[in-house]
């Protein structure tokens, strides 16, 4: 949204990989903010899209270090990148039964 982009890799083949629900659990409190309402800085789509393609190719080629278990935040206003650890939630309603 706006000038900010996020990127994460969720790989259910890896037992310690969190799922989307681990990162963004449903709380029922939040009204969804849509791109159509908030706008998107057009070049941001290309930057994040290229990074997504890179992550997909790394997974397919089984090379490099993927973003599994991490969330990359990109600030298009400053071109700063932050990477946060995202642990798997052992009580997650979606992936808690994954072995």
PDB file of N, CA and C in Angstrom:
ATOM      1  N   UNK A   1       0.837  -1.178   0.000  1.00  0.00           N
ATOM      2  CA  UNK A   1       0.000   0.000   0.000  1.00  0.00           C
ATOM      3  C   UNK A   1       0.882   1.241   0.000  1.00  0.00           C
ATOM      4  N   UNK A   2       0.473   2.223  -0.726  1.00  0.00           N
ATOM      5  CA  UNK A   2       1.226   3.475  -0.749  1.00  0.00           C
ATOM      6  C   UNK A   2       2.646   3.260  -1.225  1.00  0.00           C
ATOM      7  N   UNK A   3       3.610   3.623  -0.409  1.00  0.00           N
ATOM      8  CA  UNK A   3       5.021   3.482  -0.740  1.00  0.00           C
ATOM      9  C   UNK A   3       5.670   2.321  -0.009  1.00  0.00           C
ATOM     10  N   UNK A   4       4.885   1.428   0.584  1.00  0.00           N
ATOM     11  CA  UNK A   4       5.428   0.321   1.379  1.00  0.00           C
ATOM     12  C   UNK A   4       5.094  -1.019   0.758  1.00  0.00           C
ATOM     13  N   UNK A   5       6.070  -1.915   0.785  1.00  0.00           N
ATOM     14  CA  UNK A   5       5.854  -3.261   0.271  1.00  0.00           C
ATOM     15  C   UNK A   5       6.315  -4.297   1.283  1.00  0.00           C
ATOM     16  N   UNK A   6       5.712  -5.464   1.240  1.00  0.00           N
ATOM     17  CA  UNK A   6       6.062  -6.565   2.130  1.00  0.00           C
ATOM     18  C   UNK A   6       6.288  -7.816   1.304  1.00  0.00           C
ATOM     19  N   UNK A   7       7.191  -8.653   1.780  1.00  0.00           N
ATOM     20  CA  UNK A   7       7.466  -9.906   1.089  1.00  0.00           C
ATOM     21  C   UNK A   7       7.801 -10.972   2.121  1.00  0.00           C
ATOM     22  N   UNK A   8       7.184 -12.132   1.982  1.00  0.00           N
ATOM     23  CA  UNK A   8       7.468 -13.277   2.841  1.00  0.00           C
ATOM     24  C   UNK A   8       7.340 -14.538   2.003  1.00  0.00           C
ATOM     25  N   UNK A   9       7.968 -15.603   2.469  1.00  0.00           N
ATOM     26  CA  UNK A   9       7.861 -16.907   1.812  1.00  0.00           C
ATOM     27  C   UNK A   9       7.278 -17.878   2.827  1.00  0.00           C
ATOM     28  N   UNK A  10       6.214 -18.557   2.441  1.00  0.00           N
ATOM     29  CA  UNK A  10       5.587 -19.562   3.285  1.00  0.00           C
ATOM     30  C   UNK A  10       5.761 -20.907   2.585  1.00  0.00           C
ATOM     31  N   UNK A  11       6.519 -21.817   3.197  1.00  0.00           N
ATOM     32  CA  UNK A  11       6.839 -23.097   2.569  1.00  0.00           C
ATOM     33  C   UNK A  11       6.377 -24.233   3.473  1.00  0.00           C
ATOM     34  N   UNK A  12       5.202 -24.796   3.224  1.00  0.00           N
ATOM     35  CA  UNK A  12       4.676 -25.847   4.095  1.00  0.00           C
ATOM     36  C   UNK A  12       5.506 -27.135   4.078  1.00  0.00           C
ATOM     37  N   UNK A  13       6.446 -27.238   3.151  1.00  0.00           N
ATOM     38  CA  UNK A  13       7.336 -28.407   3.141  1.00  0.00           C
ATOM     39  C   UNK A  13       8.322 -28.359   4.307  1.00  0.00           C
ATOM     40  N   UNK A  14       8.549 -27.170   4.845  1.00  0.00           N
ATOM     41  CA  UNK A  14       9.469 -27.004   5.966  1.00  0.00           C
ATOM     42  C   UNK A  14       8.666 -26.942   7.263  1.00  0.00           C
ATOM     43  N   UNK A  15       8.945 -27.844   8.182  1.00  0.00           N
ATOM     44  CA  UNK A  15       8.135 -27.957   9.394  1.00  0.00           C
ATOM     45  C   UNK A  15       8.164 -26.699  10.252  1.00  0.00           C
ATOM     46  N   UNK A  16       9.225 -25.947  10.236  1.00  0.00           N
ATOM     47  CA  UNK A  16       9.321 -24.740  11.056  1.00  0.00           C
ATOM     48  C   UNK A  16       8.843 -23.482  10.342  1.00  0.00           C
ATOM     49  N   UNK A  17       8.393 -23.614   9.089  1.00  0.00           N
ATOM     50  CA  UNK A  17       7.929 -22.458   8.330  1.00  0.00           C
ATOM     51  C   UNK A  17       6.572 -21.995   8.849  1.00  0.00           C
ATOM     52  N   UNK A  18       6.454 -20.697   9.176  1.00  0.00           N
ATOM     53  CA  UNK A  18       5.133 -20.188   9.555  1.00  0.00           C
ATOM     54  C   UNK A  18       4.228 -20.145   8.323  1.00  0.00           C
ATOM     55  N   UNK A  19       2.938 -20.019   8.556  1.00  0.00           N
ATOM     56  CA  UNK A  19       2.007 -19.836   7.453  1.00  0.00           C
ATOM     57  C   UNK A  19       1.518 -18.385   7.479  1.00  0.00           C
ATOM     58  N   UNK A  20       0.723 -18.009   6.503  1.00  0.00           N
ATOM     59  CA  UNK A  20       0.200 -16.641   6.425  1.00  0.00           C
ATOM     60  C   UNK A  20      -0.616 -16.298   7.673  1.00  0.00           C
ATOM     61  N   UNK A  21      -1.364 -17.283   8.162  1.00  0.00           N
ATOM     62  CA  UNK A  21      -2.196 -17.059   9.348  1.00  0.00           C
ATOM     63  C   UNK A  21      -1.333 -16.833  10.593  1.00  0.00           C
ATOM     64  N   UNK A  22      -0.151 -17.444  10.669  1.00  0.00           N
ATOM     65  CA  UNK A  22       0.765 -17.190  11.787  1.00  0.00           C
ATOM     66  C   UNK A  22       1.183 -15.715  11.796  1.00  0.00           C
ATOM     67  N   UNK A  23       1.389 -15.164  10.614  1.00  0.00           N
ATOM     68  CA  UNK A  23       1.824 -13.773  10.494  1.00  0.00           C
ATOM     69  C   UNK A  23       0.674 -12.796  10.673  1.00  0.00           C
ATOM     70  N   UNK A  24      -0.465 -13.096  10.061  1.00  0.00           N
ATOM     71  CA  UNK A  24      -1.630 -12.215  10.114  1.00  0.00           C
ATOM     72  C   UNK A  24      -2.860 -12.982  10.598  1.00  0.00           C
ATOM     73  N   UNK A  25      -2.931 -13.275  11.903  1.00  0.00           N
ATOM     74  CA  UNK A  25      -4.108 -13.998  12.401  1.00  0.00           C
ATOM     75  C   UNK A  25      -5.353 -13.126  12.314  1.00  0.00           C
ATOM     76  N   UNK A  26      -6.478 -13.774  12.137  1.00  0.00           N
ATOM     77  CA  UNK A  26      -7.747 -13.045  12.074  1.00  0.00           C
ATOM     78  C   UNK A  26      -8.116 -12.598  13.476  1.00  0.00           C
ATOM     79  N   UNK A  27      -8.289 -11.301  13.627  1.00  0.00           N
ATOM     80  CA  UNK A  27      -8.673 -10.786  14.941  1.00  0.00           C
ATOM     81  C   UNK A  27     -10.107 -10.281  14.926  1.00  0.00           C
ATOM     82  N   UNK A  28     -10.643  -9.993  13.749  1.00  0.00           N
ATOM     83  CA  UNK A  28     -11.999  -9.497  13.629  1.00  0.00           C
ATOM     84  C   UNK A  28     -12.125  -8.009  13.899  1.00  0.00           C
ATOM     85  N   UNK A  29     -11.040  -7.396  14.400  1.00  0.00           N
ATOM     86  CA  UNK A  29     -11.076  -5.981  14.750  1.00  0.00           C
ATOM     87  C   UNK A  29     -10.752  -5.071  13.576  1.00  0.00           C
ATOM     88  N   UNK A  30      -9.894  -5.535  12.717  1.00  0.00           N
ATOM     89  CA  UNK A  30      -9.331  -4.675  11.681  1.00  0.00           C
ATOM     90  C   UNK A  30     -10.209  -4.609  10.444  1.00  0.00           C
ATOM     91  N   UNK A  31     -10.476  -3.396   9.995  1.00  0.00           N
ATOM     92  CA  UNK A  31     -11.147  -3.215   8.711  1.00  0.00           C
ATOM     93  C   UNK A  31     -10.061  -3.282   7.641  1.00  0.00           C
ATOM     94  N   UNK A  32     -10.221  -4.103   6.628  1.00  0.00           N
ATOM     95  CA  UNK A  32      -9.176  -4.242   5.619  1.00  0.00           C
ATOM     96  C   UNK A  32      -8.969  -2.937   4.849  1.00  0.00           C
ATOM     97  N   UNK A  33      -7.713  -2.575   4.666  1.00  0.00           N
ATOM     98  CA  UNK A  33      -7.360  -1.408   3.872  1.00  0.00           C
ATOM     99  C   UNK A  33      -7.013  -1.906   2.479  1.00  0.00           C
ATOM    100  N   UNK A  34      -7.718  -1.438   1.488  1.00  0.00           N
ATOM    101  CA  UNK A  34      -7.545  -1.931   0.126  1.00  0.00           C
ATOM    102  C   UNK A  34      -6.673  -0.989  -0.691  1.00  0.00           C
ATOM    103  N   UNK A  35      -5.939  -1.568  -1.622  1.00  0.00           N
ATOM    104  CA  UNK A  35      -5.084  -0.783  -2.510  1.00  0.00           C
ATOM    105  C   UNK A  35      -5.892   0.239  -3.297  1.00  0.00           C
ATOM    106  N   UNK A  36      -7.104  -0.135  -3.697  1.00  0.00           N
ATOM    107  CA  UNK A  36      -7.943   0.770  -4.484  1.00  0.00           C
ATOM    108  C   UNK A  36      -8.298   2.033  -3.704  1.00  0.00           C
ATOM    109  N   UNK A  37      -8.339   1.920  -2.394  1.00  0.00           N
ATOM    110  CA  UNK A  37      -8.675   3.075  -1.562  1.00  0.00           C
ATOM    111  C   UNK A  37      -7.437   3.860  -1.147  1.00  0.00           C
ATOM    112  N   UNK A  38      -6.352   3.167  -0.853  1.00  0.00           N
ATOM    113  CA  UNK A  38      -5.151   3.816  -0.328  1.00  0.00           C
ATOM    114  C   UNK A  38      -4.163   4.190  -1.430  1.00  0.00           C
ATOM    115  N   UNK A  39      -4.253   3.535  -2.583  1.00  0.00           N
ATOM    116  CA  UNK A  39      -3.320   3.796  -3.668  1.00  0.00           C
ATOM    117  C   UNK A  39      -2.029   3.006  -3.527  1.00  0.00           C
ATOM    118  N   UNK A  40      -1.327   2.849  -4.629  1.00  0.00           N
ATOM    119  CA  UNK A  40      -0.050   2.146  -4.653  1.00  0.00           C
ATOM    120  C   UNK A  40       0.893   2.918  -5.556  1.00  0.00           C
ATOM    121  N   UNK A  41       2.099   3.138  -5.090  1.00  0.00           N
ATOM    122  CA  UNK A  41       3.148   3.766  -5.878  1.00  0.00           C
ATOM    123  C   UNK A  41       3.566   2.759  -6.951  1.00  0.00           C
ATOM    124  N   UNK A  42       3.292   3.061  -8.213  1.00  0.00           N
ATOM    125  CA  UNK A  42       3.444   2.089  -9.306  1.00  0.00           C
ATOM    126  C   UNK A  42       4.805   1.382  -9.346  1.00  0.00           C
ATOM    127  N   UNK A  43       5.938   2.068  -9.210  1.00  0.00           N
ATOM    128  CA  UNK A  43       7.213   1.347  -9.241  1.00  0.00           C
ATOM    129  C   UNK A  43       7.371   0.329  -8.107  1.00  0.00           C
ATOM    130  N   UNK A  44       6.656   0.539  -7.021  1.00  0.00           N
ATOM    131  CA  UNK A  44       6.705  -0.405  -5.903  1.00  0.00           C
ATOM    132  C   UNK A  44       6.277  -1.798  -6.354  1.00  0.00           C
ATOM    133  N   UNK A  45       5.275  -1.850  -7.213  1.00  0.00           N
ATOM    134  CA  UNK A  45       4.770  -3.136  -7.711  1.00  0.00           C
ATOM    135  C   UNK A  45       5.883  -3.884  -8.436  1.00  0.00           C
ATOM    136  N   UNK A  46       6.664  -3.173  -9.234  1.00  0.00           N
ATOM    137  CA  UNK A  46       7.775  -3.806  -9.949  1.00  0.00           C
ATOM    138  C   UNK A  46       8.878  -4.280  -9.019  1.00  0.00           C
ATOM    139  N   UNK A  47       9.214  -3.483  -8.023  1.00  0.00           N
ATOM    140  CA  UNK A  47      10.271  -3.845  -7.073  1.00  0.00           C
ATOM    141  C   UNK A  47       9.875  -5.094  -6.291  1.00  0.00           C
ATOM    142  N   UNK A  48       8.684  -5.085  -5.721  1.00  0.00           N
ATOM    143  CA  UNK A  48       8.234  -6.232  -4.925  1.00  0.00           C
ATOM    144  C   UNK A  48       7.993  -7.442  -5.827  1.00  0.00           C
ATOM    145  N   UNK A  49       7.455  -7.220  -7.010  1.00  0.00           N
ATOM    146  CA  UNK A  49       7.247  -8.329  -7.951  1.00  0.00           C
ATOM    147  C   UNK A  49       8.550  -9.008  -8.343  1.00  0.00           C
ATOM    148  N   UNK A  50       9.598  -8.215  -8.593  1.00  0.00           N
ATOM    149  CA  UNK A  50      10.907  -8.780  -8.936  1.00  0.00           C
ATOM    150  C   UNK A  50      11.472  -9.574  -7.761  1.00  0.00           C
ATOM    151  N   UNK A  51      11.292  -9.064  -6.546  1.00  0.00           N
ATOM    152  CA  UNK A  51      11.765  -9.773  -5.362  1.00  0.00           C
ATOM    153  C   UNK A  51      10.988 -11.080  -5.167  1.00  0.00           C
ATOM    154  N   UNK A  52       9.685 -11.067  -5.469  1.00  0.00           N
ATOM    155  CA  UNK A  52       8.887 -12.290  -5.370  1.00  0.00           C
ATOM    156  C   UNK A  52       9.392 -13.336  -6.369  1.00  0.00           C
ATOM    157  N   UNK A  53       9.669 -12.901  -7.582  1.00  0.00           N
ATOM    158  CA  UNK A  53      10.185 -13.824  -8.597  1.00  0.00           C
ATOM    159  C   UNK A  53      11.521 -14.413  -8.154  1.00  0.00           C
ATOM    160  N   UNK A  54      12.357 -13.569  -7.581  1.00  0.00           N
ATOM    161  CA  UNK A  54      13.661 -14.031  -7.088  1.00  0.00           C
ATOM    162  C   UNK A  54      13.482 -15.106  -6.022  1.00  0.00           C
ATOM    163  N   UNK A  55      12.566 -14.882  -5.076  1.00  0.00           N
ATOM    164  CA  UNK A  55      12.326 -15.858  -4.012  1.00  0.00           C
ATOM    165  C   UNK A  55      11.774 -17.167  -4.582  1.00  0.00           C
ATOM    166  N   UNK A  56      10.878 -17.082  -5.553  1.00  0.00           N
ATOM    167  CA  UNK A  56      10.318 -18.292  -6.173  1.00  0.00           C
ATOM    168  C   UNK A  56      11.402 -19.095  -6.876  1.00  0.00           C
ATOM    169  N   UNK A  57      12.271 -18.418  -7.603  1.00  0.00           N
ATOM    170  CA  UNK A  57      13.354 -19.115  -8.308  1.00  0.00           C
ATOM    171  C   UNK A  57      14.344 -19.743  -7.334  1.00  0.00           C
ATOM    172  N   UNK A  58      14.632 -19.078  -6.229  1.00  0.00           N
ATOM    173  CA  UNK A  58      15.516 -19.666  -5.220  1.00  0.00           C
ATOM    174  C   UNK A  58      14.902 -20.935  -4.645  1.00  0.00           C
ATOM    175  N   UNK A  59      13.584 -20.912  -4.391  1.00  0.00           N
ATOM    176  CA  UNK A  59      12.911 -22.112  -3.870  1.00  0.00           C
ATOM    177  C   UNK A  59      12.958 -23.251  -4.888  1.00  0.00           C
ATOM    178  N   UNK A  60      12.683 -22.931  -6.139  1.00  0.00           N
ATOM    179  CA  UNK A  60      12.703 -23.959  -7.190  1.00  0.00           C
ATOM    180  C   UNK A  60      14.096 -24.528  -7.412  1.00  0.00           C
ATOM    181  N   UNK A  61      15.099 -23.664  -7.369  1.00  0.00           N
ATOM    182  CA  UNK A  61      16.485 -24.097  -7.604  1.00  0.00           C
ATOM    183  C   UNK A  61      17.136 -24.653  -6.341  1.00  0.00           C
ATOM    184  N   UNK A  62      16.443 -24.533  -5.213  1.00  0.00           N
ATOM    185  CA  UNK A  62      16.979 -24.990  -3.925  1.00  0.00           C
ATOM    186  C   UNK A  62      18.363 -24.407  -3.678  1.00  0.00           C
ATOM    187  N   UNK A  63      18.438 -23.085  -3.794  1.00  0.00           N
ATOM    188  CA  UNK A  63      19.703 -22.397  -3.605  1.00  0.00           C
ATOM    189  C   UNK A  63      19.485 -21.103  -2.829  1.00  0.00           C
ATOM    190  N   UNK A  64      20.539 -20.617  -2.231  1.00  0.00           N
ATOM    191  CA  UNK A  64      20.450 -19.362  -1.498  1.00  0.00           C
ATOM    192  C   UNK A  64      19.656 -19.501  -0.214  1.00  0.00           C
ATOM    193  N   UNK A  65      19.441 -18.385   0.445  1.00  0.00           N
ATOM    194  CA  UNK A  65      18.663 -18.342   1.686  1.00  0.00           C
ATOM    195  C   UNK A  65      17.340 -17.647   1.398  1.00  0.00           C
ATOM    196  N   UNK A  66      16.260 -18.386   1.544  1.00  0.00           N
ATOM    197  CA  UNK A  66      14.947 -17.807   1.250  1.00  0.00           C
ATOM    198  C   UNK A  66      14.450 -16.986   2.440  1.00  0.00           C
ATOM    199  N   UNK A  67      13.353 -16.319   2.242  1.00  0.00           N
ATOM    200  CA  UNK A  67      12.730 -15.523   3.297  1.00  0.00           C
ATOM    201  C   UNK A  67      11.777 -16.342   4.166  1.00  0.00           C
ATOM    202  N   UNK A  68      11.879 -17.661   4.143  1.00  0.00           N
ATOM    203  CA  UNK A  68      11.039 -18.494   5.001  1.00  0.00           C
ATOM    204  C   UNK A  68      11.300 -18.098   6.452  1.00  0.00           C
ATOM    205  N   UNK A  69      10.232 -17.797   7.175  1.00  0.00           N
ATOM    206  CA  UNK A  69      10.366 -17.416   8.574  1.00  0.00           C
ATOM    207  C   UNK A  69      10.779 -15.965   8.786  1.00  0.00           C
ATOM    208  N   UNK A  70      10.753 -15.179   7.703  1.00  0.00           N
ATOM    209  CA  UNK A  70      11.120 -13.768   7.813  1.00  0.00           C
ATOM    210  C   UNK A  70      10.167 -12.942   6.965  1.00  0.00           C
ATOM    211  N   UNK A  71      10.007 -11.696   7.324  1.00  0.00           N
ATOM    212  CA  UNK A  71       9.169 -10.757   6.593  1.00  0.00           C
ATOM    213  C   UNK A  71      10.037  -9.569   6.191  1.00  0.00           C
ATOM    214  N   UNK A  72      10.120  -9.315   4.889  1.00  0.00           N
ATOM    215  CA  UNK A  72      10.884  -8.176   4.395  1.00  0.00           C
ATOM    216  C   UNK A  72       9.936  -6.999   4.202  1.00  0.00           C
ATOM    217  N   UNK A  73      10.294  -5.866   4.782  1.00  0.00           N
ATOM    218  CA  UNK A  73       9.515  -4.636   4.652  1.00  0.00           C
ATOM    219  C   UNK A  73      10.342  -3.652   3.843  1.00  0.00           C
ATOM    220  N   UNK A  74       9.768  -3.151   2.756  1.00  0.00           N
ATOM    221  CA  UNK A  74      10.482  -2.215   1.886  1.00  0.00           C
ATOM    222  C   UNK A  74       9.777  -0.876   1.919  1.00  0.00           C
ATOM    223  N   UNK A  75      10.550   0.172   2.207  1.00  0.00           N
ATOM    224  CA  UNK A  75      10.029   1.533   2.256  1.00  0.00           C
ATOM    225  C   UNK A  75      10.438   2.239   0.970  1.00  0.00           C
ATOM    226  N   UNK A  76       9.481   2.476   0.099  1.00  0.00           N
ATOM    227  CA  UNK A  76       9.759   3.102  -1.182  1.00  0.00           C
ATOM    228  C   UNK A  76      10.153   4.565  -1.087  1.00  0.00           C
ATOM    229  N   UNK A  77       9.844   5.217   0.019  1.00  0.00           N
ATOM    230  CA  UNK A  77      10.207   6.627   0.195  1.00  0.00           C
ATOM    231  C   UNK A  77      11.694   6.792   0.494  1.00  0.00           C
ATOM    232  N   UNK A  78      12.275   5.817   1.204  1.00  0.00           N
ATOM    233  CA  UNK A  78      13.679   5.914   1.599  1.00  0.00           C
ATOM    234  C   UNK A  78      14.538   4.804   0.995  1.00  0.00           C
ATOM    235  N   UNK A  79      13.893   3.814   0.383  1.00  0.00           N
ATOM    236  CA  UNK A  79      14.553   2.603  -0.123  1.00  0.00           C
ATOM    237  C   UNK A  79      15.224   1.811   0.992  1.00  0.00           C
ATOM    238  N   UNK A  80      14.725   1.971   2.210  1.00  0.00           N
ATOM    239  CA  UNK A  80      15.217   1.180   3.338  1.00  0.00           C
ATOM    240  C   UNK A  80      14.523  -0.164   3.349  1.00  0.00           C
ATOM    241  N   UNK A  81      15.256  -1.180   3.762  1.00  0.00           N
ATOM    242  CA  UNK A  81      14.727  -2.533   3.874  1.00  0.00           C
ATOM    243  C   UNK A  81      14.929  -3.007   5.301  1.00  0.00           C
ATOM    244  N   UNK A  82      13.874  -3.566   5.874  1.00  0.00           N
ATOM    245  CA  UNK A  82      13.959  -4.198   7.191  1.00  0.00           C
ATOM    246  C   UNK A  82      13.505  -5.633   7.038  1.00  0.00           C
ATOM    247  N   UNK A  83      14.151  -6.531   7.749  1.00  0.00           N
ATOM    248  CA  UNK A  83      13.752  -7.933   7.725  1.00  0.00           C
ATOM    249  C   UNK A  83      13.469  -8.353   9.165  1.00  0.00           C
ATOM    250  N   UNK A  84      12.251  -8.830   9.391  1.00  0.00           N
ATOM    251  CA  UNK A  84      11.818  -9.250  10.718  1.00  0.00           C
ATOM    252  C   UNK A  84      11.649 -10.762  10.758  1.00  0.00           C
ATOM    253  N   UNK A  85      11.978 -11.368  11.880  1.00  0.00           N
ATOM    254  CA  UNK A  85      11.748 -12.798  12.048  1.00  0.00           C
ATOM    255  C   UNK A  85      10.273 -13.040  12.322  1.00  0.00           C
ATOM    256  N   UNK A  86       9.735 -14.086  11.711  1.00  0.00           N
ATOM    257  CA  UNK A  86       8.333 -14.471  11.909  1.00  0.00           C
ATOM    258  C   UNK A  86       8.322 -15.927  12.373  1.00  0.00           C
ATOM    259  N   UNK A  87       8.125 -16.147  13.659  1.00  0.00           N
ATOM    260  CA  UNK A  87       8.107 -17.529  14.140  1.00  0.00           C
ATOM    261  C   UNK A  87       6.794 -18.219  13.809  1.00  0.00           C
ATOM    262  N   UNK A  88       6.834 -19.512  13.728  1.00  0.00           N
ATOM    263  CA  UNK A  88       5.616 -20.300  13.546  1.00  0.00           C
ATOM    264  C   UNK A  88       4.862 -20.323  14.865  1.00  0.00           C
ATOM    265  N   UNK A  89       3.563 -20.099  14.818  1.00  0.00           N
ATOM    266  CA  UNK A  89       2.725 -20.105  16.010  1.00  0.00           C
ATOM    267  C   UNK A  89       2.313 -21.538  16.309  1.00  0.00           C
ATOM    268  N   UNK A  90       2.770 -22.118  17.421  1.00  0.00           N
ATOM    269  CA  UNK A  90       2.412 -23.518  17.709  1.00  0.00           C
ATOM    270  C   UNK A  90       0.916 -23.723  17.928  1.00  0.00           C
ATOM    271  N   UNK A  91       0.177 -22.644  18.211  1.00  0.00           N
ATOM    272  CA  UNK A  91      -1.267 -22.748  18.414  1.00  0.00           C
ATOM    273  C   UNK A  91      -2.044 -22.279  17.189  1.00  0.00           C
ATOM    274  N   UNK A  92      -1.380 -22.138  16.054  1.00  0.00           N
ATOM    275  CA  UNK A  92      -2.028 -21.652  14.831  1.00  0.00           C
ATOM    276  C   UNK A  92      -3.137 -22.601  14.400  1.00  0.00           C
ATOM    277  N   UNK A  93      -4.305 -22.042  14.133  1.00  0.00           N
ATOM    278  CA  UNK A  93      -5.463 -22.841  13.728  1.00  0.00           C
ATOM    279  C   UNK A  93      -5.284 -23.458  12.343  1.00  0.00           C
ATOM    280  N   UNK A  94      -4.379 -22.903  11.537  1.00  0.00           N
ATOM    281  CA  UNK A  94      -4.202 -23.378  10.168  1.00  0.00           C
ATOM    282  C   UNK A  94      -3.116 -24.437  10.061  1.00  0.00           C
ATOM    283  N   UNK A  95      -1.953 -24.206  10.673  1.00  0.00           N
ATOM    284  CA  UNK A  95      -0.822 -25.119  10.430  1.00  0.00           C
ATOM    285  C   UNK A  95      -0.338 -25.865  11.669  1.00  0.00           C
ATOM    286  N   UNK A  96      -1.069 -25.811  12.772  1.00  0.00           N
ATOM    287  CA  UNK A  96      -0.596 -26.462  13.977  1.00  0.00           C
ATOM    288  C   UNK A  96      -0.475 -27.987  13.863  1.00  0.00           C
ATOM    289  N   UNK A  97      -1.228 -28.595  12.942  1.00  0.00           N
ATOM    290  CA  UNK A  97      -1.192 -30.048  12.799  1.00  0.00           C
ATOM    291  C   UNK A  97      -0.132 -30.511  11.809  1.00  0.00           C
ATOM    292  N   UNK A  98       0.559 -29.571  11.163  1.00  0.00           N
ATOM    293  CA  UNK A  98       1.600 -29.955  10.205  1.00  0.00           C
ATOM    294  C   UNK A  98       2.748 -30.612  10.937  1.00  0.00           C
ATOM    295  N   UNK A  99       3.206 -31.702  10.415  1.00  0.00           N
ATOM    296  CA  UNK A  99       4.313 -32.449  11.047  1.00  0.00           C
ATOM    297  C   UNK A  99       5.621 -32.069  10.410  1.00  0.00           C
TER     298      UNK A  99
END
